[in-house]
Coordinates of N, CA and C in Angstrom, one line a residue:
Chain O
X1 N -52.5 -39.0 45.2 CA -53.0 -39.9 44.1 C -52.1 -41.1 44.0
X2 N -52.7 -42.2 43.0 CA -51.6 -43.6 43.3 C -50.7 -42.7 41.9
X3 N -49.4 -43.5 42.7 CA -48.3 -43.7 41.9 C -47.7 -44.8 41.5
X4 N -47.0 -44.8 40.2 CA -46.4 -46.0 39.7 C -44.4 -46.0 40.0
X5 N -43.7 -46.8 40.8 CA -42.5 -46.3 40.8 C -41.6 -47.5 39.7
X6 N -41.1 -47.2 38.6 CA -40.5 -48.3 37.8 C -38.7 -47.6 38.1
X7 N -38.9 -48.9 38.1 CA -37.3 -49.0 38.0 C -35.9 -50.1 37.3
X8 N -34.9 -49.9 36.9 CA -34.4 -48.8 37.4 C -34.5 -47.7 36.4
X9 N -34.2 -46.7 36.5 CA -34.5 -45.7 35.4 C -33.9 -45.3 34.0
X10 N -32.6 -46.4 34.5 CA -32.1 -46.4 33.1 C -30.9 -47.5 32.7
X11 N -30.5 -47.9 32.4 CA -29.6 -49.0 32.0 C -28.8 -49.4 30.6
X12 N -27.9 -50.1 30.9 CA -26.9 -50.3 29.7 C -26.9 -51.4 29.3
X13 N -26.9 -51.9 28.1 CA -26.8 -53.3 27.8 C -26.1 -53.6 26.9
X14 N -25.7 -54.6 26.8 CA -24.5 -54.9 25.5 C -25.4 -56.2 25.2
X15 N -25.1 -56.3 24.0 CA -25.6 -57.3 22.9 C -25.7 -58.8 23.7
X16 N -26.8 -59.1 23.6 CA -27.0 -60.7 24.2 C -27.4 -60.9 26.0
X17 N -27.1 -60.0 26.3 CA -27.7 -59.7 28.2 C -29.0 -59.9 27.9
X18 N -29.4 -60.5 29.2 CA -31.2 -60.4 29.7 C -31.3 -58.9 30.4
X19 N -32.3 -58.6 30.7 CA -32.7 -57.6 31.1 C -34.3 -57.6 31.9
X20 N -33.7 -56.9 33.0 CA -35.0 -56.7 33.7 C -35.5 -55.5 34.4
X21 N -36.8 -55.2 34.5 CA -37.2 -53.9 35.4 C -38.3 -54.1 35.4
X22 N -39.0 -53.3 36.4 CA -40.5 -53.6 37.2 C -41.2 -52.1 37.9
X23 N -42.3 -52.4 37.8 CA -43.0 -51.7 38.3 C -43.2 -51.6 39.7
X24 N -43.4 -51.0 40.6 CA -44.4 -51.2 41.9 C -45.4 -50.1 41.9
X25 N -46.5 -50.3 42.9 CA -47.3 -49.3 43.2 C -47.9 -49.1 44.7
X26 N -48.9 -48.1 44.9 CA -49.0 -48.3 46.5 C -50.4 -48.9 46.6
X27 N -50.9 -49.4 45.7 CA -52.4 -49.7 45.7 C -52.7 -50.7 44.4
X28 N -53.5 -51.5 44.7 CA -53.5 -52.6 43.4 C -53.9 -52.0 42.2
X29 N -53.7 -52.8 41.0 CA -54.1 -52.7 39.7 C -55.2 -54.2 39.3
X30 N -55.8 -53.6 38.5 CA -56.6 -55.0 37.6 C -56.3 -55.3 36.4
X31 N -55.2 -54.1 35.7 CA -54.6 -54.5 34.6 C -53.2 -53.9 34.6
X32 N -52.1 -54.5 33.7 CA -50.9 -53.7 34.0 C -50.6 -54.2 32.2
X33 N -49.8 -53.1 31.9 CA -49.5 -52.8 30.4 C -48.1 -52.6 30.3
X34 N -47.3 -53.0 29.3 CA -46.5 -52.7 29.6 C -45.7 -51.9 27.8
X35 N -45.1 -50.6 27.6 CA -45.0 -49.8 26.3 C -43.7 -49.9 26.1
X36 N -43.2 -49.7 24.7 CA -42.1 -49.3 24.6 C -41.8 -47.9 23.6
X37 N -41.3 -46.7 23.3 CA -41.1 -46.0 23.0 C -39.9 -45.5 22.4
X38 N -39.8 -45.7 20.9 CA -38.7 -44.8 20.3 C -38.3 -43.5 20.3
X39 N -37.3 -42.8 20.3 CA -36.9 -41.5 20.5 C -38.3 -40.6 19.4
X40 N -39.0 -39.7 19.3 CA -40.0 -39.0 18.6 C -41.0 -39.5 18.3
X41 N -41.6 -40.7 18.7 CA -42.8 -41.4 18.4 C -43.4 -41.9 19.8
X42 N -44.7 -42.8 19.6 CA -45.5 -42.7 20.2 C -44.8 -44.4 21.1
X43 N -45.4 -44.9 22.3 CA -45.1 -45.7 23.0 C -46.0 -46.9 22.0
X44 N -45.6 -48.0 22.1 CA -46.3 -49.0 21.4 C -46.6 -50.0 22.2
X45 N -47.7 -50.8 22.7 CA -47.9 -51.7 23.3 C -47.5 -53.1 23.1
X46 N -47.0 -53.5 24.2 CA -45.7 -54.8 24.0 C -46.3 -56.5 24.4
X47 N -47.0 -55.7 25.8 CA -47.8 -56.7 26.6 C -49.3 -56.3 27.7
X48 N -49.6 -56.9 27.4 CA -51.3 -56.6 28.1 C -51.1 -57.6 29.3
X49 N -51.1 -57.3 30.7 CA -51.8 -58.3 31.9 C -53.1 -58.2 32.8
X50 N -53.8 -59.4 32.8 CA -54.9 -58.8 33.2 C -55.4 -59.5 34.8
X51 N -54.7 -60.7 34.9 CA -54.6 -61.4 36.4 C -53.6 -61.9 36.7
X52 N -53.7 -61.5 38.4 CA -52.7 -61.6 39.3 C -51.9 -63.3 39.1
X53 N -50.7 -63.1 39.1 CA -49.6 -64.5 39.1 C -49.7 -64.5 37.3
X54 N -50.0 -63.9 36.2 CA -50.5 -64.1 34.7 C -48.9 -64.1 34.4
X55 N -48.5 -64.9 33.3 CA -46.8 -64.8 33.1 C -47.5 -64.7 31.0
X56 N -47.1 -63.4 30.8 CA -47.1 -63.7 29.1 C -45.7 -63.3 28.7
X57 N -45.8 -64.5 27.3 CA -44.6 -63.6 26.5 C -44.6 -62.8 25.3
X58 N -44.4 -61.9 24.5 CA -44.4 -61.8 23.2 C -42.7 -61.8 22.8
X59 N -42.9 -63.1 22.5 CA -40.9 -63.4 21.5 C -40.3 -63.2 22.4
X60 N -39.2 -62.6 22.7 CA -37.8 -62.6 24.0 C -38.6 -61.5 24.8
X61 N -39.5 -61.1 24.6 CA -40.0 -60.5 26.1 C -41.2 -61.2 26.7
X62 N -41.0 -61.1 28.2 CA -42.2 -61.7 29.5 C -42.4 -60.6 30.4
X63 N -43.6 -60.8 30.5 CA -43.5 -59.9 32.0 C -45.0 -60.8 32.4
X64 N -45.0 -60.2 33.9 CA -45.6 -61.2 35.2 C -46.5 -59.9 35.8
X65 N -47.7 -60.3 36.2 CA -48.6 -59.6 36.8 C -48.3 -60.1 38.4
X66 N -47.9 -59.1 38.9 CA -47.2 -59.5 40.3 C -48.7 -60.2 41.3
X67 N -48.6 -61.2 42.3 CA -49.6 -61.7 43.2 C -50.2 -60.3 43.9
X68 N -49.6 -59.5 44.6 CA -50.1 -58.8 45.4 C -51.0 -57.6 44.5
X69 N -50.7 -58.0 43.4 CA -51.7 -56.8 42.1 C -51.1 -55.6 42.9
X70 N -49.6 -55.2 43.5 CA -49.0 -53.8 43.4 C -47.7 -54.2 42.3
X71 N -47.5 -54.8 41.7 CA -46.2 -55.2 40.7 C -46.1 -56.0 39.9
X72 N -45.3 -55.4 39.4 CA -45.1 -56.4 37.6 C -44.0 -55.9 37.2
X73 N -43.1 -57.1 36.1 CA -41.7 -57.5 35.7 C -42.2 -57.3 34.5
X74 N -40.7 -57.1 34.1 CA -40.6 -57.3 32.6 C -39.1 -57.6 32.4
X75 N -39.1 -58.7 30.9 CA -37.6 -59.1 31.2 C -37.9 -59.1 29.8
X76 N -36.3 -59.0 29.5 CA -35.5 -59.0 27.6 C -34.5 -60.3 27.7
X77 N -35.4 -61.2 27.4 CA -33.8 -62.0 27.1 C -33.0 -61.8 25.7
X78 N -31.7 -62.1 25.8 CA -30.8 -62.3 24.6 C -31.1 -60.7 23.8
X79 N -31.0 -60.0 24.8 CA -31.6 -58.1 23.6 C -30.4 -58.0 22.2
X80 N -30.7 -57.1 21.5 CA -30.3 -57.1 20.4 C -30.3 -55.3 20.0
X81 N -29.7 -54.7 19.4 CA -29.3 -53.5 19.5 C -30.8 -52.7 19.5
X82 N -31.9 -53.2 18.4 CA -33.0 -52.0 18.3 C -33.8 -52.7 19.5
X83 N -33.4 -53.3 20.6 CA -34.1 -53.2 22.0 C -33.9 -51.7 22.5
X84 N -33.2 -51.1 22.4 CA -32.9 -49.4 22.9 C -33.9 -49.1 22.8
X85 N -33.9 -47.9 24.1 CA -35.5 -47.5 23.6 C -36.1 -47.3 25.6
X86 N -37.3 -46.5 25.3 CA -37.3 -46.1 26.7 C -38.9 -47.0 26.9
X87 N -38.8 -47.7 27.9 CA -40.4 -48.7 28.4 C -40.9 -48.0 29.5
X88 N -42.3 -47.8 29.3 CA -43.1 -47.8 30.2 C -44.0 -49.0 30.6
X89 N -44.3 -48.9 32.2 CA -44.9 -49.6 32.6 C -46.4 -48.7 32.8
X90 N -47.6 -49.4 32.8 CA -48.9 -48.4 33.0 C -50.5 -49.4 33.5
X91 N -50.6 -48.8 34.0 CA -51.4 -49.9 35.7 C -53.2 -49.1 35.8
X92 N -53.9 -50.0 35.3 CA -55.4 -49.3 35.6 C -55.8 -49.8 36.7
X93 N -56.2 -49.0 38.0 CA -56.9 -49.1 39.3 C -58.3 -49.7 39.0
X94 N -58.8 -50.6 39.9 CA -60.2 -51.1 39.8 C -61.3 -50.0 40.0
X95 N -60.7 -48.5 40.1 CA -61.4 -47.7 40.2 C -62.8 -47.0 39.3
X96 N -63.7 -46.4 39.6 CA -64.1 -46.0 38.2 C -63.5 -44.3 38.1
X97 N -64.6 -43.8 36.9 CA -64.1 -42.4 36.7 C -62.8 -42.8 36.1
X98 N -62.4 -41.3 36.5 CA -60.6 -40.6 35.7 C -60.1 -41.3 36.3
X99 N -60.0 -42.2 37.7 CA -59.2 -43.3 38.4 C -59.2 -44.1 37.6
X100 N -60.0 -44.6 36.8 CA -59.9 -46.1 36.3 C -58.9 -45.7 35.3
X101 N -58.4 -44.8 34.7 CA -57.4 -44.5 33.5 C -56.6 -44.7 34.1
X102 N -55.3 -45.2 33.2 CA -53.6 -45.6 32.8 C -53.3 -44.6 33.9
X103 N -52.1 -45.3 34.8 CA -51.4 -44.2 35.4 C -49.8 -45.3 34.8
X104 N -48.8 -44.3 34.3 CA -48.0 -44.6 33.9 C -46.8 -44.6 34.2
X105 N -45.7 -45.6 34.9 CA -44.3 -45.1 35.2 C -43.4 -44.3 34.8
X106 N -42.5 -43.8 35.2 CA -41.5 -42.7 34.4 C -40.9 -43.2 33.4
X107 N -40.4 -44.9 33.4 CA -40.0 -45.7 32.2 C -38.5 -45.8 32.7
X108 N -37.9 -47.0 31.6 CA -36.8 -47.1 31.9 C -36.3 -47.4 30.7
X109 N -35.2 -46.5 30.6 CA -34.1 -46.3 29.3 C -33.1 -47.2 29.2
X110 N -33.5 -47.8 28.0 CA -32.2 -48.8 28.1 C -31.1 -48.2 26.5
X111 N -30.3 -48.7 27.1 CA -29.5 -47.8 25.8 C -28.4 -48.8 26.1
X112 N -27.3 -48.8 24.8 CA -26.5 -49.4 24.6 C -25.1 -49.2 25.5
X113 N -24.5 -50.2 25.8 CA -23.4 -50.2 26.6 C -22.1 -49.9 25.6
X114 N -21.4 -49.0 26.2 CA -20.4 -47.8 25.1 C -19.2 -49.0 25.5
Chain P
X1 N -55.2 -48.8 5.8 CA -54.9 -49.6 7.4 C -55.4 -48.6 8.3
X2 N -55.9 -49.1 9.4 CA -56.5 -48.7 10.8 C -55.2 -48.2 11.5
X3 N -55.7 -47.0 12.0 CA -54.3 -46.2 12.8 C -54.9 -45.2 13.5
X4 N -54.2 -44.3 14.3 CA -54.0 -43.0 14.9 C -53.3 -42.3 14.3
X5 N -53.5 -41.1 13.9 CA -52.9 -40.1 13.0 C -52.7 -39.2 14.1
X6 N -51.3 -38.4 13.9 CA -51.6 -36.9 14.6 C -50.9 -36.5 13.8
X7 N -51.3 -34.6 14.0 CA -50.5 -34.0 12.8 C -50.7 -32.4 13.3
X8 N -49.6 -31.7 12.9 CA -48.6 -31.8 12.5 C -47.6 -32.6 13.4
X9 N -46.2 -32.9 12.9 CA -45.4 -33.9 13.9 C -44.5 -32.5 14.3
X10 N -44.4 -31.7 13.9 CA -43.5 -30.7 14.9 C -44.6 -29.3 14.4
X11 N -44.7 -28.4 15.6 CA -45.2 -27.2 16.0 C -44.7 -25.9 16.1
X12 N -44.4 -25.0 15.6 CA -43.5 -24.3 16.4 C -44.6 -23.0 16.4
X13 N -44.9 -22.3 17.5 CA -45.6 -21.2 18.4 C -45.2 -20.5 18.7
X14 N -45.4 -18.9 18.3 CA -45.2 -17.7 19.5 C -46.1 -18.0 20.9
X15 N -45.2 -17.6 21.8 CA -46.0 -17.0 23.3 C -46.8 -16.5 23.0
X16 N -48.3 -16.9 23.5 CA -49.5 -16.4 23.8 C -50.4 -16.6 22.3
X17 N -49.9 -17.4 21.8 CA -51.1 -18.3 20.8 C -51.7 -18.9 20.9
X18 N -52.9 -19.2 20.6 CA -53.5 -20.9 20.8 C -53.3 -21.1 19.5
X19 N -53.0 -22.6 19.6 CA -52.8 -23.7 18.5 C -53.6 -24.6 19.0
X20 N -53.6 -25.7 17.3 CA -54.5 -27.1 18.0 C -54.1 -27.9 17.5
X21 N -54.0 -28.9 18.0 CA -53.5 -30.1 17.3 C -54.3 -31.3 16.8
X22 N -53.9 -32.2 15.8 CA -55.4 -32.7 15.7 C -54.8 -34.1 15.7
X23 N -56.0 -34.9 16.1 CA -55.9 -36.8 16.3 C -57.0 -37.2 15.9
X24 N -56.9 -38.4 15.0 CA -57.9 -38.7 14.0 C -57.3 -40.4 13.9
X25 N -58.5 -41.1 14.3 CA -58.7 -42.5 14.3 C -59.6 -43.1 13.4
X26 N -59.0 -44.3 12.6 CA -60.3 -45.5 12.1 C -60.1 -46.7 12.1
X27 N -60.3 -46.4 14.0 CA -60.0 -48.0 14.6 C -61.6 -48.3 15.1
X28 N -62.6 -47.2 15.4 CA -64.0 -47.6 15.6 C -64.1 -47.7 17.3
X29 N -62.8 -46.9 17.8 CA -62.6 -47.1 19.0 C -63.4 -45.6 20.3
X30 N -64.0 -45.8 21.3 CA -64.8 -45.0 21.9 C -64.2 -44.3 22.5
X31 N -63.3 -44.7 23.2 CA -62.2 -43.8 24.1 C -61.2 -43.2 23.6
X32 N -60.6 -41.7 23.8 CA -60.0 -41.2 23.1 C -59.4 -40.2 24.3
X33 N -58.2 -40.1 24.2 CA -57.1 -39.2 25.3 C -56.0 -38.8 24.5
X34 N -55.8 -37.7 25.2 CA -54.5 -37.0 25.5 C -53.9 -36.8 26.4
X35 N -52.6 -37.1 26.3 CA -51.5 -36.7 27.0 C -49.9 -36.1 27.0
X36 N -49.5 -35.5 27.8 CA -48.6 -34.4 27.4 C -47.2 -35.0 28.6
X37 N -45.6 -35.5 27.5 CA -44.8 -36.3 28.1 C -43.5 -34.9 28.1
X38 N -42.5 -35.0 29.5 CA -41.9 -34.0 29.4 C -40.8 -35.2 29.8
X39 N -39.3 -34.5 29.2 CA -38.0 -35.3 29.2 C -38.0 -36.0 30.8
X40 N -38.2 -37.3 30.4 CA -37.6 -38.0 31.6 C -38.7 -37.9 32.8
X41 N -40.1 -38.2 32.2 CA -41.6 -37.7 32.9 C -42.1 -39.1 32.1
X42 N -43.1 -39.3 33.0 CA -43.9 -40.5 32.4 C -45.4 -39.5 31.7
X43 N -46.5 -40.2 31.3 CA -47.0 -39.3 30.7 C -48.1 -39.1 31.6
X44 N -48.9 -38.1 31.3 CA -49.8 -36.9 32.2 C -50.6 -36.9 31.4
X45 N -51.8 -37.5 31.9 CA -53.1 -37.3 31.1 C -54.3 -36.0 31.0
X46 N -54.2 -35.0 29.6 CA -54.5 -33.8 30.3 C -55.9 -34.0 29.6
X47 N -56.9 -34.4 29.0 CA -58.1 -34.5 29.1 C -58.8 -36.0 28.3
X48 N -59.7 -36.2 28.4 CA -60.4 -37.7 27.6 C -61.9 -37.7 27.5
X49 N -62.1 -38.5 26.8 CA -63.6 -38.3 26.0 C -63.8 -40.1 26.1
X50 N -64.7 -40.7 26.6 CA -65.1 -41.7 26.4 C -67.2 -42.0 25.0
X51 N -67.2 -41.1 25.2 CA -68.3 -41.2 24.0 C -68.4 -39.7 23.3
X52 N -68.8 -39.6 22.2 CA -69.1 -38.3 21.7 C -69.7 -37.2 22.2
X53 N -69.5 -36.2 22.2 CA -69.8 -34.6 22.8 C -69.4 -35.0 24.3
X54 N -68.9 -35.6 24.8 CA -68.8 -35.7 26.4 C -66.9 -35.7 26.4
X55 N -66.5 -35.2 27.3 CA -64.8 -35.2 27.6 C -65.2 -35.1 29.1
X56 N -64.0 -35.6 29.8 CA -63.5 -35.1 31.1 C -62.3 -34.7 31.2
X57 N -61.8 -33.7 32.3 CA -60.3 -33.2 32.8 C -59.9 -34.3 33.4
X58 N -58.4 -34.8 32.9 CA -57.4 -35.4 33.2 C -56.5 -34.7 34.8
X59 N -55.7 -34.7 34.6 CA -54.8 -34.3 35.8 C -54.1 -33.0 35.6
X60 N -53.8 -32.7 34.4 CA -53.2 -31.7 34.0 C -54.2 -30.8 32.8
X61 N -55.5 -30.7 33.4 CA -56.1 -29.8 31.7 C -56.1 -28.2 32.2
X62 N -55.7 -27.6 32.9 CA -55.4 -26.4 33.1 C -54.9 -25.7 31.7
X63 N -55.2 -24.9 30.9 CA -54.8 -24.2 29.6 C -54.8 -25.1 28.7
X64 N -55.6 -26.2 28.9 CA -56.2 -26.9 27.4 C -57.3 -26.8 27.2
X65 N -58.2 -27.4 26.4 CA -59.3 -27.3 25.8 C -59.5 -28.8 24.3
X66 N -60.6 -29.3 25.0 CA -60.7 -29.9 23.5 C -62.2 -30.1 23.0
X67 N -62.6 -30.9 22.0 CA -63.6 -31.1 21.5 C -63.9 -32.3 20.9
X68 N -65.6 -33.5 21.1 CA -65.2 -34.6 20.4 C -66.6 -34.6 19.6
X69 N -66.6 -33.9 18.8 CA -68.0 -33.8 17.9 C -67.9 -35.2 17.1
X70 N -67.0 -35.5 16.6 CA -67.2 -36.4 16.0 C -66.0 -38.0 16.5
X71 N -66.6 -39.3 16.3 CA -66.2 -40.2 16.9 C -64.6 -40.3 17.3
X72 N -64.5 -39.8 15.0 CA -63.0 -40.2 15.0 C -62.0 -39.3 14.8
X73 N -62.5 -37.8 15.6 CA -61.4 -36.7 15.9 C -61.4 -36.4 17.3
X74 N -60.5 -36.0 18.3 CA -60.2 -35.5 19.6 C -59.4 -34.6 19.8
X75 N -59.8 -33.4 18.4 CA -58.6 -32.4 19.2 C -58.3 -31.5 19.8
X76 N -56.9 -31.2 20.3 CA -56.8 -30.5 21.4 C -56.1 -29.3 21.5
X77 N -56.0 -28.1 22.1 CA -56.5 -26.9 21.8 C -55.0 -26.6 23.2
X78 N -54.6 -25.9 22.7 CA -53.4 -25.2 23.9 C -53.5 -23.7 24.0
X79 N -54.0 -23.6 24.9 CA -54.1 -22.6 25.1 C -53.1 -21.1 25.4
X80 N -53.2 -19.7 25.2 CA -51.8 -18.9 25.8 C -52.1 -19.1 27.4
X81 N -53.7 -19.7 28.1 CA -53.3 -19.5 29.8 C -52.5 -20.7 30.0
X82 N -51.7 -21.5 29.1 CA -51.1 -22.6 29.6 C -49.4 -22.1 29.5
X83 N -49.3 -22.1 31.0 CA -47.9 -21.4 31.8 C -46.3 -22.4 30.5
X84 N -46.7 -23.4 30.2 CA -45.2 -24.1 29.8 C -45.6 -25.1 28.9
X85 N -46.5 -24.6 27.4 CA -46.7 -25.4 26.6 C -46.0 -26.5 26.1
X86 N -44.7 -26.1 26.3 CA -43.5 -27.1 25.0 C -43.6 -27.9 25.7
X87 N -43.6 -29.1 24.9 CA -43.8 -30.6 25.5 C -43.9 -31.2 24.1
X88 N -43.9 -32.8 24.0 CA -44.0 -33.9 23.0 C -45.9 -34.2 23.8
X89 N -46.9 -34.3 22.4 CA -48.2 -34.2 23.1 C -48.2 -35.7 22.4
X90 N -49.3 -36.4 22.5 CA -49.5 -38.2 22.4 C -51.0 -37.6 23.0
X91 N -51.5 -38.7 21.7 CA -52.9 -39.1 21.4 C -53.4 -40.3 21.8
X92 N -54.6 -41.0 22.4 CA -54.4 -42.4 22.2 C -56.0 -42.7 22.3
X93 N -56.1 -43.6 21.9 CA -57.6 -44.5 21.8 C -58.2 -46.1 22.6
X94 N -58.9 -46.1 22.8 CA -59.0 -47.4 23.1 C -60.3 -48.0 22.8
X95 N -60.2 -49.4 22.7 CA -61.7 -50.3 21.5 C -62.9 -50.4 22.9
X96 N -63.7 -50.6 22.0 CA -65.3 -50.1 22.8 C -65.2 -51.1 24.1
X97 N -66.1 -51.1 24.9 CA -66.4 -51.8 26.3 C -66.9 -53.6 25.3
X98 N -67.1 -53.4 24.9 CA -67.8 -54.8 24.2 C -66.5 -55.8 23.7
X99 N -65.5 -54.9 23.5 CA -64.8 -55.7 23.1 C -63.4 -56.8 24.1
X100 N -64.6 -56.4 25.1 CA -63.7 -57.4 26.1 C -62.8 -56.7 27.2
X101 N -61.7 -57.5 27.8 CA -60.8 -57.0 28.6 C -59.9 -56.0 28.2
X102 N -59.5 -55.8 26.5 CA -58.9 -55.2 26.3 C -59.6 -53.7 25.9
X103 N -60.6 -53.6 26.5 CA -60.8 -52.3 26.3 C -60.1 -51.3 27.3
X104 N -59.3 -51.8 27.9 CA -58.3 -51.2 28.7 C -57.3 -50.8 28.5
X105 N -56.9 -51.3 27.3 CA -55.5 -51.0 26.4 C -55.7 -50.0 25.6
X106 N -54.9 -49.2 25.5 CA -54.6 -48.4 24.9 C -53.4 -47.6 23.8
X107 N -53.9 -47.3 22.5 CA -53.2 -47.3 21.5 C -52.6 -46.1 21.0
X108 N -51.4 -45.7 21.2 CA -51.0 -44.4 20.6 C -50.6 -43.8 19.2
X109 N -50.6 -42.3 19.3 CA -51.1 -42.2 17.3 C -48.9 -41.8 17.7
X110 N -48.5 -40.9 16.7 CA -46.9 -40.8 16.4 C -46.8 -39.5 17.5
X111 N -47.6 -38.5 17.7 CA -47.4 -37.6 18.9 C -46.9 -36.3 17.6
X112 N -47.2 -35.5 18.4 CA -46.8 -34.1 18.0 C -45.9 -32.9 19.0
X113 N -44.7 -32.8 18.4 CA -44.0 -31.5 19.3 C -44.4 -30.6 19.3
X114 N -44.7 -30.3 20.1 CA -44.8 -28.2 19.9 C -43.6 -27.9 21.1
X115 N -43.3 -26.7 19.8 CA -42.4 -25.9 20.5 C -42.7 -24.1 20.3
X116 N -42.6 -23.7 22.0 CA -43.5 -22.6 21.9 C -41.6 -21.3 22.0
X117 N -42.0 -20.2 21.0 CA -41.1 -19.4 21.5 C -41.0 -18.5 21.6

């Protein structure tokens, strides 16, 4: 079945770094989403992409709907402590059926630099 | 305000009970899923309902069960044939086909623990 591989899987940041991580896949998408998730709650949606080369932002985050529709970025500039928190990346296939549903990365943990 | 509810937020189960958990929306949205996240797992979609009385098996509905009699509940049923219940479970919804591109997006309720022991 397609897979989503995000990386990296986890990271440290200290106050004021940019930050970045990305998705790939082995097969295109027609939409890519991108969540973020506090420790006990639900993932919250950050950014919606829906065509290939698409660049959005919401406030200090962007992410890019990759050309080849297998990849997409996400970047944090200037992060701030309640950036912590674990992101998923999640990619709908032009498929129909149960294929056309979210398939979702493992996510990447960012947590504060000790 | 418009939301996803789940509830209860923590579970706790003897071996070989069914429990159910419930998700309750009044966003007026058609699509309605579950899925079940394990530490350091992306999430696993274990069944979904895109219109009333109709669901389909996700990837993982082995020892689940659910039901969508009505628009704005989808809940879901754990069964004792399900080998390794404990998990953090997540609800989600998404707005009708009419409403454009983003009926592709998808919205999650707070999620419910169960812990089976």
């Amino acid at each position: 079945g397609q897979q989503l591989n995000q990386s990296p899987q986890s990271m440290f940041i200290q106050e004021g770094e940019d930050v970045s991580m990305n998705c790939t896949s082995s097969s295109i998408f027609n939409t890519w989403l991108w969540y973020k998730q506090d420790p006990g709650e639900g993932p919250v949606l950050l950014i919606a992409l829906y065509k290939a080369g698409e660049l959005t932002s919401n406030g200090r985050l962007t992410a890019q709907f990759g050309i080849t529709r297998k990849d997409s970025f996400l970047n944090i500039s200037a992060s701030i402590p309640s950036d912590v928190g674990i992101y998923f990346c999640a990619g709908q296939s032009p498929m129909g059926g149960s294929q056309g549903n979210l398939i979702f990365g493992k996510g990447t943990k960012l947590s504060v630099k000790p | 305000d418009g939301g996803i509810t789940q509830s209860p937020k923590y579970l706790f189960r003897k071996e070989g009970q069914n429990v159910t958990l419930s998700c309750e929306q009044n966003l007026n949205h058609d699509a309605m899923y579950w899925y079940r996240q394990d530490p350091g797992q992306g999430l696993r979609l274990i069944y979904y309902s895109q219109i009333v009385n109709d669901f389909q098996k996700g990837d993982i509905a082995e020892g689940y069960s659910v039901s969508r009699e009505k628009k704005e509940s989808f809940p879901l049923t754990v069964t004792s044939a399900q080998k390794n219940p404990t998990a953090f479970y997540l609800c989600a919804s998404s707005p009708p086909r009419t409403s454009g591109r983003s009926y592709n997006e998808q919205f999650f309720g707070p999620g419910t623990r169960l812990t089976v022991l």
